[in-house]
Amino acid sequence: GAGVSQSPRYKVAKRGQDVALRCDPISGHVSLFWYQQALGQGPEFLTYFQNEAQLDKSGLPSDRFFAERPEGSVSTLKIQRTQQEDSAVYLCASSFPGQGPTSSYEQYFGPGTRLTVT
Amino acid sequence: EDQVTQSPEALRLQEGESSSLNCSYTVSGLRGLFWYRQDPGKGPEFLFTLYSAGEEKEKERLKATLTKKESFLHITAPKPEDSATYLCAVRILHRDNYGQNFVFGPGTRLSVLP
């Protein structure tokens, strides 16, 4: 089966432009996560969906960032009025958590979208 | 504040030279510690999950262990193809039992020279 896919792989935006990043999770995966990864750093949590419900958006850095997953599968991360500090790799991950306290919560990551704001 | 640190920041080994990577964490509501491998230009790839102190997991040349405050990733007789960045992450469950997030460390860049 196919893994997590993200598009576009690379995006160059001029400061002030709006961008939309797409994530196609593994079919049947309930949970979907967005992360921001700066060069040389670990991924930083942005937001989490369980099916179509956005259960945690505590990591979104400002109200310019918005994420949705309207039908519980594909998700879009939108950044309005991009700034240079938004330049990073945006990673999407999906998982299918099982039941019980020791269920596996490993995430399957996409290749990321590298956003460069000029 | 929930925090995950990793050491060393970078490590160079000769092929066959065993070593260990460290992941230390200060979190509340821990519900699992995860190790991932990340190759340049790719997303992280899952390696292990550990849930309780004393737990160990093994896969080929890698073994992960967990204590109450840290985890170790032991690499035995590494090969050049083990070169990558190794990330650890902790899963934090919110009090409402619905929200969750994962806090990643900065990673250890491992280079194994032939």
Coordinates of N, CA and C in Angstrom, one line a residue:
Chain A
G1 N 0.8 -1.2 0.0 CA 0.0 0.0 0.0 C 0.9 1.2 0.0
A2 N 0.3 2.3 -0.5 CA 1.0 3.6 -0.5 C 1.2 4.2 0.8
G3 N 2.3 4.9 1.0 CA 2.5 5.6 2.3 C 1.9 6.9 2.3
V4 N 2.3 7.8 3.2 CA 1.8 9.1 3.3 C 2.4 10.0 2.2
S5 N 1.6 10.7 1.5 CA 2.1 11.6 0.4 C 1.8 13.0 0.7
Q6 N 2.7 13.9 0.3 CA 2.5 15.3 0.5 C 2.8 16.1 -0.8
S7 N 2.0 17.1 -1.0 CA 2.3 18.0 -2.2 C 2.0 19.4 -1.8
P8 N 2.7 20.4 -2.5 CA 3.9 20.1 -3.3 C 5.1 19.6 -2.5
R9 N 6.1 19.1 -3.1 CA 7.3 18.8 -2.3 C 8.1 20.0 -2.0
Y10 N 8.1 21.0 -2.9 CA 8.8 22.2 -2.7 C 7.8 23.4 -3.1
K11 N 7.9 24.5 -2.3 CA 7.1 25.6 -2.5 C 7.9 26.9 -2.2
V12 N 8.0 27.8 -3.2 CA 8.6 29.1 -2.9 C 7.5 30.1 -3.0
A13 N 7.4 30.9 -1.9 CA 6.4 31.9 -1.9 C 7.0 33.3 -1.6
K14 N 6.4 34.3 -2.1 CA 6.9 35.6 -1.8 C 6.2 36.0 -0.5
R15 N 6.9 36.8 0.3 CA 6.3 37.2 1.6 C 5.0 37.9 1.4
G16 N 4.0 37.5 2.2 CA 2.7 38.0 2.1 C 1.7 37.1 1.3
Q17 N 2.2 36.2 0.6 CA 1.4 35.3 -0.2 C 0.8 34.2 0.7
D18 N -0.4 33.7 0.3 CA -1.0 32.5 1.0 C -0.5 31.2 0.3
V19 N -0.3 30.2 1.2 CA 0.0 28.9 0.6 C -0.9 27.8 1.2
A20 N -1.0 26.7 0.5 CA -1.8 25.6 0.9 C -1.0 24.3 0.7
L21 N -0.8 23.5 1.8 CA 0.0 22.3 1.7 C -0.9 21.1 1.9
R22 N -0.8 20.1 1.1 CA -1.7 19.0 1.1 C -1.0 17.7 1.7
C23 N -1.8 17.0 2.4 CA -1.4 15.7 3.0 C -2.4 14.6 2.7
D24 N -1.9 13.5 2.1 CA -2.8 12.3 1.9 C -2.3 11.2 2.8
P25 N -3.0 10.9 3.9 CA -2.5 9.9 4.8 C -2.7 8.5 4.3
I26 N -2.2 7.6 5.0 CA -2.4 6.2 4.7 C -3.9 5.9 4.9
S27 N -4.5 5.2 3.9 CA -5.9 4.9 4.0 C -6.3 4.1 5.2
G28 N -7.3 4.7 5.9 CA -7.8 4.0 7.1 C -7.2 4.6 8.4
H29 N -6.2 5.4 8.3 CA -5.5 5.9 9.5 C -6.4 7.0 10.1
V30 N -6.7 6.9 11.3 CA -7.6 7.8 12.0 C -6.9 9.1 12.4
S31 N -5.7 9.0 12.9 CA -5.0 10.2 13.4 C -4.1 10.8 12.3
L32 N -4.1 12.1 12.4 CA -3.2 12.8 11.4 C -2.6 14.0 12.2
F33 N -1.3 14.2 12.0 CA -0.5 15.2 12.6 C 0.2 16.1 11.6
W34 N 0.4 17.3 11.9 CA 1.2 18.3 11.2 C 2.4 18.7 12.1
Y35 N 3.6 18.8 11.5 CA 4.8 19.2 12.2 C 5.5 20.3 11.3
Q36 N 6.2 21.1 12.0 CA 7.1 22.0 11.3 C 8.6 21.7 11.8
Q37 N 9.5 21.5 10.8 CA 10.8 21.2 11.1 C 11.8 22.2 10.5
A38 N 12.5 22.9 11.4 CA 13.5 23.8 11.0 C 14.8 23.0 10.7
L39 N 15.7 23.6 9.9 CA 16.9 23.0 9.6 C 17.7 22.6 10.8
G40 N 18.1 21.3 10.9 CA 18.9 20.9 12.0 C 18.2 20.7 13.3
Q41 N 16.9 20.8 13.3 CA 16.1 20.6 14.5 C 15.1 19.4 14.3
G42 N 14.5 19.0 15.5 CA 13.5 18.0 15.4 C 12.2 18.5 15.0
P43 N 11.3 17.7 14.6 CA 9.9 18.2 14.2 C 9.2 18.8 15.4
E44 N 8.5 19.9 15.1 CA 7.8 20.6 16.2 C 6.3 20.5 15.9
F45 N 5.5 20.0 16.9 CA 4.1 19.7 16.7 C 3.3 21.0 16.4
L46 N 2.4 20.8 15.4 CA 1.6 22.0 15.1 C 0.1 21.7 15.5
T47 N -0.4 20.5 15.0 CA -1.8 20.2 15.2 C -2.1 18.8 15.0
Y48 N -3.2 18.3 15.5 CA -3.6 16.9 15.5 C -5.1 16.7 15.2
F49 N -5.4 15.8 14.3 CA -6.8 15.4 14.0 C -7.0 14.0 14.3
Q50 N -8.2 13.8 14.8 CA -8.7 12.4 14.9 C -10.0 12.3 14.0
N51 N -9.9 11.6 13.0 CA -10.9 11.7 11.9 C -11.0 13.2 11.4
E52 N -12.2 13.7 11.4 CA -12.3 15.1 10.9 C -12.2 16.1 12.1
A53 N -12.1 15.7 13.3 CA -12.1 16.6 14.4 C -10.6 17.0 14.8
Q54 N -10.5 18.3 14.9 CA -9.2 18.9 15.2 C -9.1 18.9 16.7
L55 N -8.4 18.0 17.4 CA -8.5 17.8 18.8 C -7.4 18.6 19.5
D56 N -6.4 19.0 18.8 CA -5.3 19.8 19.4 C -4.7 20.7 18.4
K57 N -4.7 22.0 18.6 CA -4.1 22.9 17.7 C -3.2 23.9 18.5
S58 N -2.7 23.4 19.6 CA -1.9 24.2 20.5 C -0.5 24.6 19.9
G59 N -0.1 23.9 18.9 CA 1.3 24.2 18.4 C 1.2 25.1 17.2
L60 N 0.1 25.5 16.7 CA 0.0 26.5 15.6 C 0.6 27.8 16.1
P61 N 1.6 28.3 15.4 CA 2.3 29.5 15.9 C 1.6 30.8 15.9
S62 N 0.6 30.9 15.0 CA -0.2 32.2 15.0 C -1.5 31.9 14.3
D63 N -2.4 32.9 14.3 CA -3.7 32.7 13.6 C -3.5 32.8 12.1
R64 N -2.3 32.9 11.6 CA -2.1 32.8 10.2 C -2.1 31.4 9.7
F65 N -2.0 30.5 10.6 CA -1.9 29.1 10.3 C -3.3 28.4 10.6
F66 N -3.7 27.6 9.6 CA -5.0 27.0 9.7 C -4.9 25.6 9.1
A67 N -5.5 24.6 9.7 CA -5.5 23.3 9.2 C -6.9 22.7 9.2
E68 N -7.2 21.9 8.2 CA -8.5 21.3 8.1 C -8.4 19.8 7.6
R69 N -9.4 19.0 7.9 CA -9.5 17.6 7.4 C -11.0 17.3 7.3
P70 N -11.7 17.9 6.4 CA -13.1 18.0 6.4 C -13.8 16.6 6.3
E71 N -13.2 15.6 5.6 CA -13.8 14.3 5.4 C -13.1 13.2 6.2
G72 N -12.1 13.6 7.0 CA -11.4 12.7 7.8 C -10.3 11.9 7.1
S73 N -10.0 12.4 5.9 CA -8.9 11.7 5.2 C -7.8 12.8 4.8
V74 N -7.9 13.3 3.6 CA -6.9 14.4 3.2 C -7.0 15.6 4.1
S75 N -5.8 16.1 4.3 CA -5.7 17.3 5.2 C -5.0 18.4 4.4
T76 N -5.3 19.7 4.8 CA -4.6 20.8 4.2 C -4.2 21.7 5.3
L77 N -2.9 22.2 5.2 CA -2.4 23.2 6.1 C -2.3 24.5 5.3
K78 N -2.9 25.5 5.8 CA -2.9 26.8 5.1 C -2.2 27.8 5.9
I79 N -1.3 28.5 5.2 CA -0.6 29.6 5.9 C -0.9 30.9 5.1
Q80 N -1.5 31.8 5.8 CA -1.8 33.1 5.2 C -0.7 34.1 5.5
R81 N -0.6 35.0 4.5 CA 0.4 36.2 4.6 C 1.7 35.7 5.1
T82 N 2.3 34.8 4.3 CA 3.6 34.1 4.8 C 4.6 35.1 5.1
Q83 N 5.4 34.7 6.1 CA 6.6 35.5 6.6 C 7.8 34.7 6.4
Q84 N 9.0 35.3 6.4 CA 10.2 34.6 6.3 C 10.4 33.5 7.3
E85 N 10.0 33.8 8.5 CA 10.2 32.8 9.6 C 9.3 31.6 9.4
D86 N 8.4 31.6 8.4 CA 7.6 30.4 8.2 C 8.4 29.4 7.3
S87 N 9.6 29.8 6.8 CA 10.4 28.9 6.0 C 10.8 27.7 6.8
A88 N 10.5 26.5 6.3 CA 10.7 25.3 7.1 C 10.3 24.1 6.2
V89 N 10.5 22.9 6.7 CA 9.9 21.7 6.1 C 8.6 21.4 7.0
Y90 N 7.5 21.2 6.3 CA 6.3 20.9 6.9 C 6.0 19.4 6.7
L91 N 5.9 18.7 7.8 CA 5.8 17.2 7.8 C 4.3 16.8 8.2
C92 N 3.8 15.9 7.5 CA 2.5 15.3 7.9 C 2.8 13.8 8.3
A93 N 2.0 13.4 9.3 CA 2.2 12.0 9.7 C 0.8 11.4 10.0
S94 N 0.6 10.1 9.8 CA -0.7 9.5 10.2 C -0.4 8.3 11.0
S95 N -1.4 7.9 11.8 CA -1.3 6.7 12.5 C -2.7 6.1 12.8
F96 N -2.7 4.8 13.1 CA -3.9 4.1 13.4 C -3.8 3.5 14.8
P97 N -4.2 4.3 15.8 CA -4.0 3.8 17.1 C -4.9 2.7 17.4
G98 N -4.4 1.7 18.2 CA -5.3 0.6 18.6 C -6.0 0.8 19.9
Q99 N -6.2 -0.2 20.6 CA -6.9 -0.1 21.9 C -6.0 -0.5 23.0
G100 N -6.2 0.1 24.2 CA -5.5 -0.3 25.4 C -4.3 0.6 25.6
P101 N -3.7 0.5 26.8 CA -2.7 1.5 27.2 C -1.3 1.2 26.5
T102 N -1.1 0.1 26.0 CA 0.2 -0.1 25.3 C 0.0 -0.3 23.8
S103 N -1.1 0.2 23.3 CA -1.3 0.1 21.8 C -0.2 0.9 21.1
S104 N 0.0 0.5 19.9 CA 1.1 1.2 19.2 C 0.6 2.5 18.6
Y105 N 1.4 3.6 18.8 CA 1.0 4.9 18.3 C 2.1 5.4 17.4
E106 N 2.8 4.5 16.7 CA 3.8 4.9 15.8 C 3.2 5.7 14.7
Q107 N 3.9 6.7 14.2 CA 3.5 7.6 13.2 C 4.2 7.3 11.9
Y108 N 3.5 7.4 10.8 CA 4.1 7.2 9.5 C 4.2 8.6 8.8
F109 N 5.4 9.0 8.5 CA 5.6 10.3 8.0 C 5.6 10.4 6.5
G110 N 5.2 11.5 6.0 CA 5.4 11.8 4.5 C 6.7 12.4 4.3
P111 N 7.1 12.7 3.1 CA 8.4 13.2 2.8 C 8.6 14.7 3.1
G112 N 7.5 15.4 3.4 CA 7.5 16.8 3.8 C 7.4 17.7 2.6
T113 N 7.0 18.9 2.9 CA 7.0 20.0 1.9 C 8.0 21.1 2.4
R114 N 8.9 21.4 1.6 CA 9.9 22.4 1.9 C 9.4 23.8 1.5
L115 N 9.1 24.6 2.4 CA 8.5 26.0 2.1 C 9.7 27.0 2.3
T116 N 9.9 27.8 1.2 CA 10.8 28.9 1.3 C 10.1 30.2 1.0
V117 N 10.2 31.1 2.0 CA 9.5 32.4 1.8 C 10.6 33.4 1.5
T118 N 10.4 34.1 0.4 CA 11.5 35.1 0.0 C 11.0 36.5 0.1
Chain B
E1 N 7.5 22.9 32.0 CA 7.4 22.8 30.5 C 7.9 21.4 30.0
D2 N 7.2 20.8 29.1 CA 7.6 19.5 28.5 C 8.9 19.7 27.7
Q3 N 9.9 18.9 27.9 CA 11.1 19.1 27.2 C 11.8 17.8 26.9
V4 N 12.4 17.7 25.8 CA 13.2 16.5 25.4 C 14.5 16.9 24.8
T5 N 15.6 16.4 25.4 CA 16.9 16.7 24.9 C 17.6 15.4 24.5
Q6 N 18.6 15.6 23.6 CA 19.3 14.5 23.1 C 20.8 14.8 23.1
S7 N 21.6 13.8 23.3 CA 23.1 13.9 23.3 C 23.7 12.6 22.8
P8 N 24.9 12.7 22.1 CA 25.4 14.0 21.7 C 24.7 14.6 20.5
E9 N 25.0 15.8 20.1 CA 24.4 16.5 19.0 C 24.8 15.8 17.7
A10 N 26.1 15.4 17.6 CA 26.6 14.7 16.5 C 27.6 13.6 17.0
L11 N 27.7 12.5 16.2 CA 28.6 11.4 16.6 C 29.2 10.8 15.4
R12 N 30.5 10.6 15.4 CA 31.2 10.0 14.3 C 31.8 8.7 14.8
L13 N 31.4 7.6 14.2 CA 32.0 6.3 14.6 C 32.7 5.6 13.4
Q14 N 33.6 4.8 13.7 CA 34.2 3.9 12.7 C 33.3 2.7 12.6
E15 N 33.2 2.1 11.4 CA 32.4 0.9 11.2 C 32.8 -0.1 12.3
G16 N 31.8 -0.7 13.0 CA 32.1 -1.7 14.0 C 32.3 -1.2 15.4
E17 N 32.3 0.2 15.5 CA 32.6 0.8 16.8 C 31.2 1.1 17.5
S18 N 30.9 0.3 18.5 CA 29.6 0.4 19.2 C 29.5 1.7 20.0
S19 N 28.3 2.2 20.2 CA 28.1 3.4 21.0 C 26.6 3.5 21.4
S20 N 26.3 4.5 22.2 CA 25.0 4.8 22.7 C 24.6 6.2 22.5
L21 N 23.3 6.4 22.1 CA 22.7 7.8 22.0 C 21.8 8.0 23.2
N22 N 21.7 9.2 23.7 CA 20.9 9.5 24.9 C 19.7 10.4 24.6
C23 N 18.6 10.1 25.2 CA 17.4 10.9 25.1 C 16.9 11.2 26.5
S24 N 16.9 12.4 27.0 CA 16.4 12.7 28.3 C 15.1 13.5 28.2
Y25 N 14.2 13.3 29.1 CA 12.9 14.0 29.0 C 12.4 14.5 30.3
T26 N 11.7 15.6 30.3 CA 11.0 16.1 31.4 C 9.6 16.5 31.0
V27 N 8.7 15.6 31.2 CA 7.3 15.7 30.7 C 6.3 15.3 31.8
S28 N 5.1 15.8 31.7 CA 4.0 15.3 32.5 C 3.1 14.5 31.6
G29 N 2.5 13.5 32.1 CA 1.5 12.7 31.4 C 2.2 11.9 30.2
L30 N 3.4 11.4 30.5 CA 4.0 10.6 29.4 C 3.2 9.3 29.1
R31 N 3.1 9.1 27.8 CA 2.4 7.9 27.3 C 3.2 7.3 26.2
G32 N 4.4 7.1 26.4 CA 5.2 6.4 25.4 C 6.4 7.2 24.9
L33 N 7.5 6.5 24.7 CA 8.7 7.2 24.1 C 9.0 6.5 22.8
F34 N 9.3 7.2 21.8 CA 9.5 6.7 20.4 C 10.9 7.1 19.9
W35 N 11.4 6.2 19.1 CA 12.7 6.5 18.4 C 12.4 6.4 16.9
Y36 N 12.9 7.4 16.2 CA 12.8 7.5 14.8 C 14.2 7.7 14.1
R37 N 14.3 7.2 12.9 CA 15.4 7.5 12.1 C 15.0 8.4 10.9
Q38 N 15.9 9.5 10.7 CA 15.5 10.4 9.6 C 16.8 10.5 8.7
D39 N 16.6 10.2 7.4 CA 17.6 10.4 6.4 C 17.4 11.7 5.7
P40 N 18.4 12.3 5.2 CA 18.3 13.7 4.6 C 17.2 13.7 3.5
G41 N 16.4 14.7 3.6 CA 15.4 15.0 2.6 C 14.2 14.0 2.7
K42 N 14.1 13.3 3.8 CA 13.0 12.3 4.0 C 12.3 12.6 5.4
G43 N 11.1 12.0 5.5 CA 10.4 12.1 6.8 C 11.0 11.0 7.7
P44 N 10.8 11.3 9.0 CA 11.2 10.3 10.0 C 10.6 8.9 9.8
E45 N 11.4 7.8 10.1 CA 10.9 6.5 9.9 C 10.9 5.8 11.3
F46 N 9.8 5.2 11.7 CA 9.6 4.7 13.0 C 10.6 3.5 13.3
L47 N 11.2 3.5 14.5 CA 12.0 2.4 14.9 C 11.4 1.6 16.1
F48 N 11.2 2.3 17.2 CA 10.7 1.6 18.4 C 9.7 2.5 19.2
T49 N 8.9 1.8 20.0 CA 8.1 2.4 21.1 C 8.4 1.7 22.4
L50 N 8.6 2.5 23.4 CA 8.8 2.0 24.8 C 7.8 2.7 25.7
Y51 N 7.3 1.9 26.7 CA 6.2 2.5 27.5 C 6.5 2.5 29.0
S52 N 7.4 1.6 29.5 CA 7.6 1.6 30.9 C 9.1 1.4 31.2
A53 N 9.5 1.9 32.3 CA 10.9 1.8 32.8 C 11.3 0.3 32.8
G54 N 12.5 0.1 32.3 CA 13.0 -1.3 32.3 C 12.7 -2.0 31.0
E55 N 11.9 -1.4 30.1 CA 11.5 -2.1 28.9 C 12.7 -1.9 27.9
E56 N 12.9 -3.0 27.0 CA 13.9 -3.0 26.0 C 13.3 -3.5 24.7
K57 N 13.7 -2.9 23.6 CA 13.3 -3.4 22.3 C 14.6 -3.5 21.4
E58 N 14.6 -4.5 20.5 CA 15.8 -4.7 19.6 C 15.4 -4.8 18.2
K59 N 16.2 -4.4 17.3 CA 16.0 -4.5 15.9 C 17.3 -4.5 15.2
E60 N 17.8 -5.6 14.7 CA 19.1 -5.7 14.0 C 20.2 -5.2 15.0
R61 N 20.9 -4.1 14.6 CA 22.0 -3.6 15.4 C 21.6 -2.6 16.4
L62 N 20.3 -2.3 16.5 CA 19.8 -1.3 17.4 C 19.1 -1.9 18.6
K63 N 19.3 -1.3 19.8 CA 18.5 -1.7 21.0 C 18.2 -0.5 21.7
A64 N 16.9 -0.3 22.1 CA 16.4 0.8 22.8 C 16.0 0.4 24.2
T65 N 16.4 1.2 25.2 CA 16.1 1.0 26.6 C 15.4 2.2 27.2
L66 N 14.7 2.1 28.3 CA 14.0 3.2 28.9 C 14.1 3.1 30.4
T67 N 14.4 4.3 31.0 CA 14.4 4.5 32.5 C 13.3 5.5 32.7
K68 N 13.2 5.9 34.0 CA 12.1 6.9 34.3 C 12.4 8.3 33.8
K69 N 13.6 8.6 33.5 CA 13.9 10.0 33.0 C 14.7 10.0 31.7
E70 N 15.1 8.8 31.1 CA 15.8 8.9 29.9 C 15.7 7.5 29.1
S71 N 16.1 7.6 27.9 CA 16.2 6.4 27.1 C 17.5 6.4 26.3
F72 N 18.0 5.2 26.0 CA 19.2 5.0 25.3 C 18.9 4.2 24.0
L73 N 19.6 4.6 23.0 CA 19.6 3.8 21.8 C 21.0 3.3 21.6
H74 N 21.2 2.0 21.8 CA 22.5 1.4 21.6 C 22.7 0.9 20.2
I75 N 23.8 1.2 19.7 CA 24.1 0.7 18.3 C 25.4 -0.2 18.4
T76 N 25.1 -1.4 18.0 CA 26.2 -2.5 18.1 C 26.8 -2.7 16.7
A77 N 28.1 -2.6 16.6 CA 28.8 -2.9 15.4 C 28.2 -2.1 14.2
P78 N 28.1 -0.8 14.3 CA 27.4 -0.1 13.2 C 28.0 -0.2 11.8
K79 N 27.2 0.0 10.8 CA 27.6 0.0 9.4 C 27.4 1.3 8.8
P80 N 28.0 1.7 7.7 CA 27.8 3.0 7.1 C 26.4 3.3 6.8
E81 N 25.6 2.3 6.5 CA 24.2 2.5 6.2 C 23.3 2.9 7.4
D82 N 23.9 2.8 8.6 CA 23.3 3.3 9.8 C 23.4 4.8 10.0
S83 N 24.2 5.4 9.1 CA 24.3 6.9 9.2 C 23.0 7.6 8.9
A84 N 22.6 8.4 9.9 CA 21.3 9.1 9.8 C 21.2 10.0 11.0
T85 N 20.1 10.8 11.1 CA 19.7 11.5 12.3 C 18.7 10.6 13.1
Y86 N 19.0 10.4 14.3 CA 18.1 9.6 15.2 C 17.4 10.6 16.1
L87 N 16.1 10.5 16.1 CA 15.2 11.4 16.8 C 14.4 10.6 17.9
C88 N 14.3 11.1 19.1 CA 13.4 10.5 20.0 C 12.2 11.5 20.3
A89 N 11.1 10.9 20.6 CA 9.9 11.7 20.9 C 9.1 11.1 22.0
V90 N 8.4 12.0 22.7 CA 7.5 11.5 23.8 C 6.1 11.9 23.4
R91 N 5.2 10.9 23.8 CA 3.8 11.2 23.5 C 3.2 11.7 24.8
I92 N 2.5 12.8 24.7 CA 1.9 13.4 25.9 C 0.4 13.4 25.7
L93 N -0.3 12.8 26.7 CA -1.8 12.7 26.7 C -2.4 13.8 27.5
H94 N -3.3 14.6 27.0 CA -3.9 15.6 27.7 C -4.9 15.1 28.7
R95 N -5.2 15.9 29.7 CA -6.1 15.5 30.8 C -7.5 15.0 30.3
D96 N -7.9 15.6 29.2 CA -9.2 15.3 28.7 C -9.2 13.9 28.0
N97 N -8.0 13.3 27.8 CA -7.9 12.0 27.2 C -8.2 12.0 25.7
Y98 N -8.4 13.2 25.1 CA -8.7 13.2 23.7 C -7.5 13.9 23.0
G99 N -7.0 15.0 23.5 CA -5.9 15.6 22.9 C -4.6 14.9 23.2
Q100 N -3.7 14.9 22.3 CA -2.4 14.4 22.4 C -1.4 15.1 21.5
N101 N -0.2 15.2 21.9 CA 0.8 15.6 21.0 C 2.1 14.9 21.3
F102 N 3.0 15.1 20.4 CA 4.3 14.5 20.5 C 5.4 15.6 20.5
V103 N 6.3 15.4 21.5 CA 7.4 16.4 21.6 C 8.7 15.7 21.2
F104 N 9.3 16.2 20.1 CA 10.5 15.6 19.6 C 11.8 16.3 20.2
G105 N 12.8 15.5 20.3 CA 14.1 16.1 20.6 C 14.8 16.6 19.4
P106 N 15.9 17.3 19.5 CA 16.6 17.9 18.3 C 17.3 16.8 17.5
G107 N 17.5 15.6 18.0 CA 18.2 14.6 17.2 C 19.7 14.5 17.4
T108 N 20.2 13.3 17.1 CA 21.6 13.1 17.1 C 22.0 12.7 15.7
R109 N 22.9 13.4 15.1 CA 23.4 13.1 13.7 C 24.5 12.1 13.8
L110 N 24.3 10.9 13.3 CA 25.3 9.8 13.4 C 25.9 9.6 12.0
S111 N 27.2 9.6 12.0 CA 28.0 9.2 10.8 C 28.8 8.0 11.1
V112 N 28.7 7.0 10.3 CA 29.5 5.8 10.5 C 30.5 5.7 9.3
L113 N 31.7 5.7 9.6 CA 32.7 5.8 8.5 C 33.2 4.4 8.2
P114 N 33.4 4.0 6.9 CA 33.9 2.7 6.5 C 35.3 2.5 6.9

